[in-house]
Amino acid sequence: MGDKVREQAYGTWPSPIGAALAAAHDGAPQYPGFVGDEVWWTEPRPAEGGRRALVRRRADGTEESVLPPPWNVRSRVMEYGGRPWTGTVRGGRAVVVFVNFTDQRLYRHEPDSGAEPQPLTPLSAVGGGLRWVEPEVRPGRDGRDEVWCVLEEFTGDGPGDLRRLHVAVPLDGSAAEDRAALRELSRTGHRFVTGARISPDGTRAAWLAWDHPRMPWDGTELLVAGITADGVLGTPRTLAGGEDESVAQVEWTADGRLLWSSDRGGWWNLYRDGEPVCPREEEFGGPLWAPGNRWFAPLDCGLVAVLHGRGAQVLGVLDPESCELVDAAGPWTDFASTLAVHGDRVAAVGGAPRRSFEVVELDTRLGSARVIGSAHRDGVDPAYLPEPRERVFTAADGREVHAHVYPPRHPEVTGPEGERPPYVIRAHGGPTSRVPMVLDLEIAYFTSRGIGVVEVEYGGSTGYGREYRNRLREQWGVVDVEDCAAVALALAEEGTADRNRLAVRGGSAGGWTAAASLAFTDVYACGTVIYPVLDLTAFASGETHDFESRYLESLVGPLAEVPERYRERSPGEHPERIAAPFLLLQGLEDPVCPPAATERFLERVRAGGGVPHAYLAFEGEGHGFRRAETMVRALEAELSLYAQVFGFEAPGVPVLELRTQGAACGS
């Protein structure tokens, strides 16, 4: 490393962070759990076709993949999946039950036996088949173990032809070819259900349920039922929740009391048997995008492991009697919504601006935390990594907008004197979600080259209470677009960013915000739009999956009542308003934002002519890119777009062909 910092044009700084390195570090471990005394979890493998591997940490500290390729431990329930595995010990041997992504069947596997996984559930030729989530092994009738889980069963070929219910699957494989051998535990009284939590004495069950048009962060019901002599769930009663109260999670304490997280007071706080537990103006819960998300976990000693905070979620241990809350010491500043407990031990997934997500174990007895899996390793000199800042900006009407600002950073290079760097404004997906301020080499790919990045937690984001979250009600395409623009213009006005070199970028709901920003503002010089929502009317009329099929009723309004609003806000209805060059990236197997909508939009753009653009479509990719080769191509294409529009060279990166009529298409 040289002693003298030299000047070089923004965007052209030499960086050791290539697209392949960024792709290799993409993704995070998920769903840690205990199998006996061992901690197991899933983790991404971009170089292995984007599969998720099941990994175990043995007693001697070594890690090993439980299943070889192409086994892929991932559920498709509600398309976003959820907890796809569970494990136990039988006869001194580990037994794991998991969902295989390709066929969505449940499998039983004893990794120490040398045998191949054995299917537990049948295939179905109807619609999307049989899908499973939140499996738990339990003693069954007649001494035979069962797997209790949520079944998503398609009854027809349409995305909404399905039902969801609790089912018991024989662990001995007797239902592998026989649908009739699956034991239905509950009636299909609600459109959506989470996995049943069984009381310590085995007599009662609790779960969450909700129905269209609500999303789970709008309102859910906490249901409790007895377990009958026949081993099924009795008639449930509603204990909490409703149309305007979101219960995010429910668990039983060791002494048989119910503990849940509800936002009835404006923040997701904990309640025990209906009484608030240490209420605070911070979140002890979050948006339930996937069954099996956990923000808290009761310990046998009466303490509760919790994730809590405003914006970022930190790991702590709460004493519900004294309200004492002690956070885990360590370098982790944000944790994913996944916890597991065993005795005095807590397994979690934490990260920080200089650390990627890794599996962390907290010993609550000793008060010590350590990394036990998927450990962060510096793939590059940390001097090339950005130093993000949390900031609060002000939108036009005075409302606060939270954001994470990542200025360009390089140990040996700075920009020319008097010149301001280009900035990419990133809108997160969801939109009812948030983005963690955790090391992301895709961001470092740009900042190490002299391009700033800012992630905007626009109104509607989670982590800041229900009022902040509700700002997006019937305002999607307005508040999100305004908040992103306010942040971009504020950065330019204060001299942080070059006003003429601002880009907007997002995927999924963030892709919607990016496209809408290009169509309805003049803030940005270009944009990157990734598997987006483009046509609200089509999205609300059956062109997406069941889970989000009524989402727009809260984000935009009922289609039957405000059809013109759907047309006015849709970028797909107004392609002529897009004057800035853009790159559009799409997975060809995306069930959430199907390629048909993207291609209709492109046809209208081409018919109008004039605006340079490129379209890259990827075989084998769905909603969220998982394969290393896809991520490399997409990242390099994005950099090439900025180079061409912002006027700098990007050596070593394939030139993205921008066209005004036909758009480049290919993986």
XYZ file of C-alpha atoms in Angstrom:
667
model
C 0.000 0.000 0.000
C 1.487 3.317 -1.035
C 2.036 6.245 1.307
C 0.595 8.863 -1.043
C -3.044 9.063 -2.056
C -3.462 9.865 -5.735
C -6.367 11.422 -7.603
C -8.345 9.394 -10.132
C -11.761 9.777 -11.734
C -14.652 8.431 -9.713
C -15.801 5.048 -10.996
C -12.360 4.100 -12.321
C -10.551 3.348 -9.075
C -8.693 0.009 -9.193
C -10.466 -2.459 -6.937
C -9.632 -5.956 -5.745
C -13.362 -6.612 -5.318
C -14.444 -8.261 -8.543
C -17.937 -9.410 -9.419
C -16.929 -13.056 -8.869
C -15.731 -12.278 -5.350
C -18.948 -10.405 -4.569
C -21.036 -13.290 -5.920
C -19.108 -15.873 -3.909
C -19.956 -13.982 -0.710
C -23.611 -13.347 -1.540
C -26.284 -14.585 0.845
C -26.337 -15.451 4.528
C -26.798 -18.483 6.777
C -30.387 -19.118 7.825
C -32.501 -21.153 10.239
C -30.019 -22.322 12.871
C -31.279 -25.114 15.092
C -30.073 -27.666 17.608
C -29.804 -31.387 16.877
C -28.915 -32.789 20.257
C -26.036 -30.577 21.372
C -24.959 -29.710 17.829
C -25.922 -26.527 15.956
C -27.059 -26.953 12.346
C -28.118 -24.321 9.798
C -28.582 -23.696 6.073
C -26.220 -21.572 4.009
C -26.043 -20.427 0.371
C -23.827 -22.046 -2.233
C -23.816 -19.710 -5.279
C -21.156 -21.808 -7.028
C -23.281 -24.963 -6.687
C -26.226 -23.788 -8.742
C -27.446 -21.474 -5.991
C -28.575 -24.315 -3.720
C -28.892 -23.990 0.051
C -26.786 -26.546 1.874
C -27.571 -27.976 5.302
C -24.490 -27.628 7.504
C -23.695 -29.121 10.918
C -21.126 -28.158 13.506
C -19.819 -31.238 15.235
C -18.724 -31.367 18.853
C -15.064 -30.962 17.836
C -15.875 -27.662 16.088
C -15.619 -28.910 12.520
C -18.261 -27.949 9.962
C -19.549 -30.276 7.284
C -22.251 -30.227 4.651
C -24.891 -32.794 5.559
C -26.112 -33.329 1.992
C -24.145 -33.210 -1.269
C -25.320 -31.387 -4.399
C -27.896 -31.242 -5.843
C -29.868 -31.501 -2.568
C -31.282 -28.059 -1.884
C -32.836 -27.440 1.551
C -35.457 -24.792 0.803
C -39.237 -24.518 0.956
C -41.518 -22.837 -1.568
C -44.495 -22.284 0.738
C -45.920 -18.836 -0.046
C -43.050 -18.746 -2.616
C -40.733 -17.080 -0.087
C -40.411 -20.300 1.880
C -39.761 -20.531 5.597
C -38.053 -22.863 8.015
C -37.340 -25.953 5.843
C -35.790 -28.436 8.268
C -35.758 -29.866 11.760
C -33.579 -32.377 13.551
C -33.597 -34.693 16.519
C -31.597 -37.579 17.951
C -32.972 -41.125 17.871
C -31.000 -44.064 19.238
C -27.896 -41.922 19.544
C -28.028 -40.899 15.879
C -28.935 -37.573 14.318
C -32.152 -37.656 12.305
C -33.000 -34.700 10.103
C -36.227 -33.953 8.217
C -35.962 -31.421 5.399
C -37.730 -29.999 2.361
C -35.950 -30.538 -0.957
C -36.456 -27.531 -3.229
C -36.678 -29.372 -6.550
C -39.668 -31.591 -5.748
C -40.816 -29.951 -2.472
C -41.092 -33.328 -0.775
C -40.212 -33.883 2.859
C -37.266 -36.261 3.359
C -35.843 -38.109 6.331
C -32.083 -38.486 6.547
C -29.660 -40.084 9.013
C -26.323 -38.618 7.913
C -24.218 -40.913 10.102
C -25.795 -44.056 8.649
C -24.420 -43.673 5.139
C -27.893 -44.153 3.644
C -29.564 -41.857 1.130
C -32.417 -39.533 2.216
C -35.811 -41.211 2.134
C -38.984 -39.394 1.027
C -41.755 -38.979 3.588
C -44.408 -37.289 1.432
C -45.896 -38.004 -1.994
C -45.742 -35.951 -5.149
C -48.834 -34.301 -6.582
C -49.516 -33.545 -10.228
C -51.998 -30.781 -9.335
C -50.841 -27.178 -9.723
C -47.792 -26.443 -7.600
C -48.083 -29.772 -5.787
C -47.601 -30.358 -2.072
C -45.304 -27.982 -0.219
C -44.120 -28.078 3.389
C -42.738 -25.699 5.995
C -41.910 -25.598 9.732
C -41.470 -29.344 10.329
C -41.212 -30.577 13.925
C -40.746 -34.201 15.014
C -43.243 -35.277 17.688
C -44.347 -38.506 19.340
C -47.305 -39.853 17.400
C -50.101 -42.256 18.079
C -49.274 -45.919 18.710
C -45.690 -44.982 19.563
C -44.848 -43.957 15.986
C -43.116 -40.592 15.554
C -44.672 -37.977 13.280
C -43.586 -34.730 11.664
C -46.022 -31.911 12.391
C -45.837 -29.131 9.818
C -47.784 -26.753 7.614
C -48.926 -28.116 4.267
C -49.598 -25.868 1.280
C -51.649 -28.044 -1.067
C -52.622 -26.982 -4.569
C -56.109 -28.007 -5.631
C -55.956 -26.641 -9.177
C -53.648 -25.043 -11.709
C -54.182 -21.417 -10.693
C -51.873 -19.646 -8.214
C -54.789 -19.232 -5.809
C -56.127 -22.782 -6.091
C -54.728 -24.022 -2.803
C -55.274 -24.491 0.890
C -52.991 -24.403 3.918
C -53.409 -26.545 7.010
C -51.587 -28.400 9.770
C -50.673 -31.973 8.907
C -48.880 -34.854 10.632
C -46.533 -36.862 8.406
C -45.455 -40.374 9.511
C -41.710 -40.402 10.147
C -41.468 -44.021 8.991
C -42.124 -43.101 5.337
C -45.501 -44.841 5.094
C -47.026 -41.768 3.410
C -44.289 -41.387 0.801
C -46.618 -42.593 -1.957
C -49.969 -42.238 -0.223
C -51.656 -38.863 0.270
C -54.346 -40.554 2.374
C -51.745 -41.552 4.961
C -51.109 -37.901 5.823
C -53.028 -36.974 8.937
C -54.826 -33.639 8.720
C -54.751 -31.894 12.089
C -56.877 -28.820 11.484
C -59.670 -27.526 9.339
C -58.902 -25.030 6.600
C -60.590 -22.137 8.376
C -57.961 -19.535 7.406
C -56.068 -18.793 4.220
C -52.713 -18.625 5.988
C -51.393 -20.416 9.071
C -48.043 -20.759 10.779
C -46.703 -23.898 12.406
C -48.351 -25.060 15.621
C -46.427 -24.444 18.845
C -47.169 -27.217 21.353
C -47.393 -26.507 25.076
C -44.828 -28.178 27.365
C -47.438 -30.628 28.679
C -48.504 -31.554 25.126
C -52.170 -30.672 25.620
C -52.505 -27.382 23.735
C -51.303 -25.742 20.540
C -50.946 -22.095 19.501
C -50.414 -20.628 16.041
C -51.013 -17.524 13.922
C -53.555 -17.161 11.128
C -54.794 -14.478 8.774
C -56.867 -14.060 5.633
C -56.970 -12.013 2.451
C -56.740 -9.082 1.962
C -54.578 -8.639 5.067
C -50.854 -9.173 5.040
C -49.403 -10.552 8.291
C -47.967 -7.152 9.268
C -51.451 -5.634 8.896
C -53.324 -8.032 11.152
C -53.077 -11.629 12.338
C -54.914 -13.730 14.910
C -53.302 -15.715 17.688
C -55.252 -18.972 17.953
C -55.127 -21.530 20.753
C -56.685 -24.997 20.691
C -56.593 -28.151 22.754
C -55.129 -31.344 21.339
C -57.881 -33.954 21.352
C -57.671 -37.611 22.339
C -57.512 -38.389 18.605
C -54.347 -36.339 18.309
C -55.793 -33.478 16.262
C -56.299 -29.779 16.970
C -59.630 -28.941 18.560
C -61.778 -25.901 17.897
C -59.518 -22.845 18.265
C -60.260 -19.649 20.110
C -58.759 -16.254 19.316
C -56.541 -15.004 22.123
C -55.096 -11.845 20.534
C -54.769 -9.992 17.254
C -57.308 -8.905 14.690
C -57.683 -6.822 11.549
C -55.523 -3.980 12.901
C -53.194 -5.853 15.237
C -50.235 -7.820 13.974
C -49.043 -10.703 16.140
C -45.677 -11.623 14.646
C -44.766 -14.700 16.710
C -46.048 -16.878 19.542
C -44.202 -19.331 21.819
C -44.812 -21.238 25.053
C -42.639 -20.607 28.081
C -41.235 -23.526 30.057
C -43.936 -23.090 32.724
C -46.757 -23.303 30.177
C -47.535 -19.604 29.640
C -48.030 -17.984 26.241
C -45.612 -15.314 25.084
C -46.189 -13.354 21.896
C -45.107 -10.253 19.997
C -47.855 -7.762 19.069
C -47.893 -4.228 17.679
C -51.126 -3.246 19.437
C -49.240 -0.382 21.124
C -47.622 0.895 17.935
C -44.472 -1.236 18.250
C -43.978 -5.001 18.170
C -43.582 -5.602 21.907
C -43.811 -8.746 24.016
C -46.949 -9.855 25.849
C -47.296 -12.727 28.303
C -50.776 -14.100 28.865
C -52.126 -10.805 27.564
C -50.032 -8.496 29.741
C -47.240 -6.334 28.298
C -43.685 -7.377 29.134
C -41.318 -4.422 29.447
C -42.970 -2.203 26.805
C -40.596 -0.003 24.819
C -40.731 2.157 21.709
C -38.682 -0.341 19.759
C -39.396 -3.547 17.892
C -39.347 -7.048 19.397
C -40.809 -8.496 16.198
C -41.036 -7.855 12.490
C -42.822 -8.615 9.238
C -43.677 -12.301 8.899
C -42.508 -12.904 5.340
C -41.735 -16.555 6.009
C -43.214 -19.036 8.529
C -40.518 -19.869 11.027
C -39.103 -16.358 11.489
C -38.247 -15.927 15.173
C -37.497 -12.703 17.022
C -37.594 -14.220 20.500
C -37.140 -17.614 22.154
C -37.989 -18.492 25.768
C -35.268 -20.261 27.768
C -35.951 -23.014 30.283
C -34.737 -20.773 33.114
C -37.475 -18.202 32.486
C -35.332 -15.663 30.616
C -36.092 -14.825 26.995
C -33.595 -14.440 24.148
C -34.780 -11.467 22.083
C -33.964 -9.448 19.002
C -34.865 -5.827 19.545
C -34.168 -2.267 18.448
C -35.084 0.629 16.194
C -33.953 -0.139 12.689
C -31.193 -2.620 13.480
C -31.993 -5.693 15.588
C -29.535 -6.619 18.344
C -29.444 -9.822 20.367
C -30.215 -9.617 24.057
C -31.503 -11.606 27.019
C -34.617 -10.309 28.767
C -35.764 -11.026 32.296
C -39.554 -10.652 31.991
C -39.943 -10.239 35.765
C -37.449 -7.421 36.363
C -37.496 -6.023 32.798
C -33.704 -6.171 32.780
C -32.408 -6.489 29.226
C -28.746 -7.309 28.646
C -27.386 -7.280 25.089
C -24.829 -9.806 23.909
C -21.308 -8.402 23.774
C -19.509 -8.703 20.472
C -18.909 -7.057 17.113
C -22.372 -7.808 15.692
C -24.644 -4.810 15.191
C -27.595 -6.438 13.406
C -29.182 -9.877 13.621
C -31.468 -11.749 11.235
C -34.921 -12.814 12.432
C -33.941 -16.372 13.271
C -33.219 -17.747 16.746
C -32.918 -21.194 18.334
C -32.366 -22.184 21.967
C -31.199 -25.283 23.816
C -30.679 -25.209 27.575
C -28.680 -22.046 28.299
C -27.533 -21.688 24.679
C -28.856 -19.394 21.971
C -28.021 -19.753 18.269
C -28.463 -16.676 16.088
C -27.239 -15.087 12.837
C -25.468 -11.735 13.242
C -23.401 -9.338 11.169
C -21.953 -5.822 11.087
C -20.762 -3.241 8.541
C -17.381 -4.985 8.416
C -18.629 -8.547 8.998
C -20.882 -10.663 6.847
C -23.680 -12.609 8.538
C -22.342 -15.554 10.553
C -23.749 -18.097 12.999
C -23.305 -16.919 16.573
C -23.787 -18.836 19.822
C -24.591 -17.052 23.083
C -24.069 -18.852 26.381
C -26.556 -17.078 28.633
C -25.095 -18.638 31.766
C -21.613 -17.280 31.108
C -22.755 -14.224 29.167
C -20.292 -14.924 26.355
C -20.926 -15.032 22.596
C -18.779 -16.531 19.858
C -18.864 -17.368 16.165
C -19.539 -21.053 15.560
C -20.406 -21.237 11.839
C -20.197 -19.548 8.433
C -17.479 -17.392 9.985
C -16.684 -14.123 8.267
C -13.334 -14.146 6.522
C -11.847 -11.068 4.952
C -11.869 -11.814 1.236
C -10.186 -8.474 0.666
C -8.190 -5.906 2.618
C -10.757 -4.157 4.883
C -9.282 -0.819 3.788
C -11.339 -1.249 0.583
C -14.605 -1.720 2.445
C -17.022 1.187 2.918
C -17.709 2.839 6.256
C -21.484 3.361 6.262
C -23.264 6.037 8.244
C -26.806 5.936 9.555
C -28.543 9.177 8.673
C -31.974 10.750 8.903
C -33.140 12.960 6.046
C -36.228 15.132 5.676
C -38.848 14.702 2.960
C -40.892 17.571 1.508
C -43.653 17.467 4.132
C -41.161 17.333 6.997
C -41.316 13.589 7.591
C -38.155 11.783 8.619
C -36.524 9.320 6.222
C -33.936 6.856 7.503
C -31.037 5.813 5.273
C -27.637 4.113 5.273
C -25.013 6.109 3.364
C -21.958 4.286 1.949
C -19.423 6.863 0.663
C -16.718 5.773 -1.799
C -13.616 4.469 -0.051
C -10.178 3.410 -1.245
C -6.868 3.324 0.659
C -4.790 4.760 -2.182
C -7.102 6.775 -4.422
C -9.401 9.753 -4.070
C -11.512 11.678 -6.541
C -10.319 14.761 -8.407
C -10.375 17.976 -6.398
C -13.660 19.814 -6.775
C -15.461 16.795 -8.263
C -18.292 14.975 -6.509
C -18.828 11.219 -6.807
C -21.773 9.547 -8.514
C -24.243 7.851 -6.178
C -26.602 4.898 -6.559
C -29.852 5.210 -4.601
C -30.989 1.716 -3.615
C -34.625 0.930 -2.765
C -35.094 -2.282 -0.801
C -37.643 -4.973 -1.605
C -40.777 -5.773 0.334
C -41.826 -2.992 0.411
C -42.782 -3.818 4.047
C -39.249 -4.712 5.021
C -35.883 -3.199 5.842
C -32.270 -3.639 4.863
C -29.567 -4.507 7.436
C -26.396 -2.435 7.635
C -24.240 -5.532 7.270
C -21.249 -6.091 5.006
C -22.357 -6.548 1.404
C -19.613 -6.962 -1.175
C -22.021 -5.919 -3.919
C -22.039 -2.475 -2.327
C -18.265 -2.573 -1.805
C -17.907 -3.483 -5.505
C -19.119 0.030 -6.293
C -17.760 2.063 -3.370
C -14.237 0.710 -3.872
C -14.406 2.014 -7.452
C -15.490 5.489 -6.414
C -19.281 5.191 -6.658
C -21.288 5.989 -3.529
C -24.301 3.958 -2.480
C -27.207 4.865 -0.211
C -29.880 2.452 0.979
C -33.129 4.239 1.750
C -35.479 3.016 4.472
C -38.385 4.862 2.866
C -41.738 5.322 4.580
C -43.331 1.889 4.858
C -40.125 0.232 6.037
C -40.118 -1.859 9.181
C -38.081 -1.320 12.321
C -39.456 2.129 13.158
C -42.921 1.371 14.518
C -46.345 0.932 12.965
C -46.879 4.620 12.198
C -43.744 4.724 10.026
C -44.782 1.435 8.428
C -48.271 2.717 7.643
C -46.983 5.725 5.709
C -47.123 3.554 2.614
C -50.806 2.665 2.965
C -52.391 3.516 -0.391
C -49.242 5.545 -1.133
C -46.992 2.995 -2.847
C -45.409 4.672 -5.822
C -45.698 8.038 -4.078
C -44.074 8.004 -0.612
C -41.318 5.548 -1.560
C -40.472 7.513 -4.711
C -40.548 10.841 -2.856
C -38.393 9.572 0.005
C -35.729 8.164 -2.313
C -35.681 11.420 -4.283
C -35.456 13.486 -1.084
C -32.385 11.538 0.033
C -30.754 11.758 -3.402
C -31.307 15.508 -3.717
C -30.190 16.173 -0.142
C -26.905 14.360 -0.802
C -26.405 16.448 -3.927
C -27.308 19.724 -2.227
C -24.891 19.178 0.654
C -22.096 18.362 -1.794
C -21.806 14.657 -1.023
C -23.035 13.482 -4.441
C -22.889 14.788 -8.011
C -26.394 16.018 -8.894
C -25.927 15.018 -12.531
C -24.724 11.501 -11.748
C -27.436 9.926 -9.626
C -28.791 6.442 -10.345
C -31.685 4.525 -8.807
C -31.641 0.779 -8.315
C -33.897 -1.868 -6.770
C -35.242 -5.397 -7.002
C -38.791 -6.736 -6.591
C -40.745 -3.994 -4.780
C -37.524 -1.988 -4.982
C -37.617 -2.591 -8.733
C -41.073 -1.006 -8.731
C -39.734 2.038 -6.877
C -36.779 2.280 -9.262
C -38.998 2.085 -12.343
C -41.526 4.534 -10.889
C -38.688 6.903 -10.003
C -37.481 6.872 -13.609
C -40.996 7.405 -14.950
C -42.256 10.083 -12.562
C -39.199 12.106 -11.494
C -36.270 13.784 -13.244
C -33.821 13.087 -10.414
C -31.860 10.211 -11.926
C -29.521 9.905 -14.891
C -30.153 6.145 -15.187
C -31.502 3.148 -13.311
C -31.204 -0.589 -12.704
C -34.547 -2.369 -12.415
C -34.490 -5.976 -11.166
C -37.404 -8.504 -11.331
C -39.845 -5.649 -10.745
C -43.533 -4.987 -10.357
C -44.412 -2.818 -13.358
C -48.140 -3.205 -13.957
C -50.313 -2.825 -10.850
C -53.531 -3.853 -12.573
C -52.050 -7.122 -13.848
C -50.381 -7.819 -10.492
C -53.718 -7.390 -8.699
C -55.602 -9.430 -11.295
C -53.958 -12.813 -10.860
C -50.483 -12.339 -12.328
C -48.665 -13.114 -9.100
C -48.681 -15.741 -6.367
C -51.345 -16.164 -3.701
C -49.500 -14.671 -0.737
C -49.195 -11.193 -2.284
C -52.231 -11.341 -4.550
C -54.172 -8.874 -2.356
C -51.183 -6.901 -1.076
C -52.001 -3.920 -3.281
C -55.301 -3.331 -1.510
C -53.338 -1.816 1.368
C -50.463 -0.407 -0.717
C -52.612 1.225 -3.415
C -56.291 0.679 -2.574
C -58.976 -1.757 -3.759
C -58.713 -2.159 -7.531
C -62.493 -2.038 -8.032
C -62.681 1.304 -6.229
C -59.610 3.105 -7.598
C -58.780 1.511 -10.983
C -57.450 4.792 -12.343
C -54.954 5.036 -9.496
C -53.536 1.682 -10.574
C -53.056 2.957 -14.116
C -51.687 6.344 -13.117
C -48.961 4.938 -10.885
C -47.817 2.025 -13.059
C -44.559 2.617 -14.961
C -45.765 -0.031 -17.408
C -48.640 2.245 -18.379
C -46.357 5.219 -18.991
C -43.154 4.017 -20.663
C -43.025 7.236 -22.674
C -42.230 9.109 -19.470
C -38.947 7.251 -19.001
C -36.196 9.351 -20.534
C -33.168 7.988 -18.657
C -31.269 4.871 -19.799
C -31.991 1.732 -17.798
C -30.973 -1.886 -17.334
C -33.694 -4.455 -16.672
C -32.791 -7.830 -15.116
C -35.274 -10.712 -14.919
C -35.370 -14.348 -13.858
C -37.335 -16.442 -16.323
C -38.770 -18.721 -13.614
C -40.071 -15.955 -11.366
C -43.543 -16.757 -9.949
C -43.806 -13.470 -8.020
C -42.990 -10.968 -10.777
C -43.352 -13.073 -13.937
C -41.283 -12.272 -17.043
C -44.481 -11.764 -19.071
C -45.083 -8.425 -17.324
C -41.497 -7.340 -17.933
C -41.700 -8.249 -21.592
C -44.968 -6.342 -22.077
C -43.303 -3.291 -20.582
C -40.324 -3.632 -22.932
C -42.598 -3.915 -25.952
C -44.135 -0.563 -25.041
C -40.712 0.987 -24.493
C -39.535 -0.258 -27.887
C -42.698 0.974 -29.572
C -41.991 4.458 -28.253
C -38.326 4.250 -29.196
C -35.618 6.607 -28.146
C -34.539 5.611 -24.628
C -31.402 3.459 -24.465
C -31.910 0.308 -22.447
C -30.797 -3.301 -22.036
C -32.641 -6.421 -20.952
C -30.902 -9.454 -19.479
C -33.047 -12.511 -18.762
C -31.685 -15.522 -16.893
C -32.744 -19.123 -17.328
C -33.137 -21.090 -14.114
C -33.472 -18.006 -11.907
C -36.569 -17.067 -9.955
C -37.389 -14.191 -7.636
C -33.922 -13.420 -6.329
C -30.740 -14.423 -8.139
C -28.847 -17.305 -6.520
C -26.348 -18.593 -9.099
C -22.840 -17.182 -9.127
C -22.724 -16.773 -12.908
C -25.985 -14.816 -12.861
C -24.800 -12.474 -10.138
C -21.499 -11.845 -11.924
C -23.220 -10.980 -15.201
C -25.781 -8.759 -13.487
C -23.227 -6.862 -11.403
C -20.885 -6.228 -14.303
C -23.785 -5.105 -16.478
C -24.856 -2.625 -13.799
C -21.352 -1.169 -13.594
C -21.168 -0.907 -17.381
C -24.444 1.028 -17.428
C -23.120 3.560 -14.929
C -19.816 3.860 -16.794
C -21.557 4.695 -20.047
C -24.028 7.146 -18.548
C -21.689 8.819 -16.052
C -18.821 9.043 -18.526
C -15.983 6.903 -17.205
C -14.135 3.768 -18.301
C -14.739 0.396 -16.653
C -11.737 -1.711 -17.703
C -12.122 -5.462 -17.541
C -15.923 -5.308 -17.563
C -17.923 -6.425 -20.632
C -19.617 -3.474 -22.296
C -23.381 -3.602 -21.867
C -25.091 -2.995 -25.189
C -27.734 -0.299 -24.818
C -30.313 -0.166 -27.573
C -33.247 2.073 -28.353
C -35.411 -0.445 -30.236
C -34.589 -4.109 -29.651
C -32.944 -4.804 -26.291
C -30.152 -7.270 -25.668
C -31.578 -10.406 -24.088
C -29.686 -13.323 -22.653
C -28.003 -14.734 -19.606
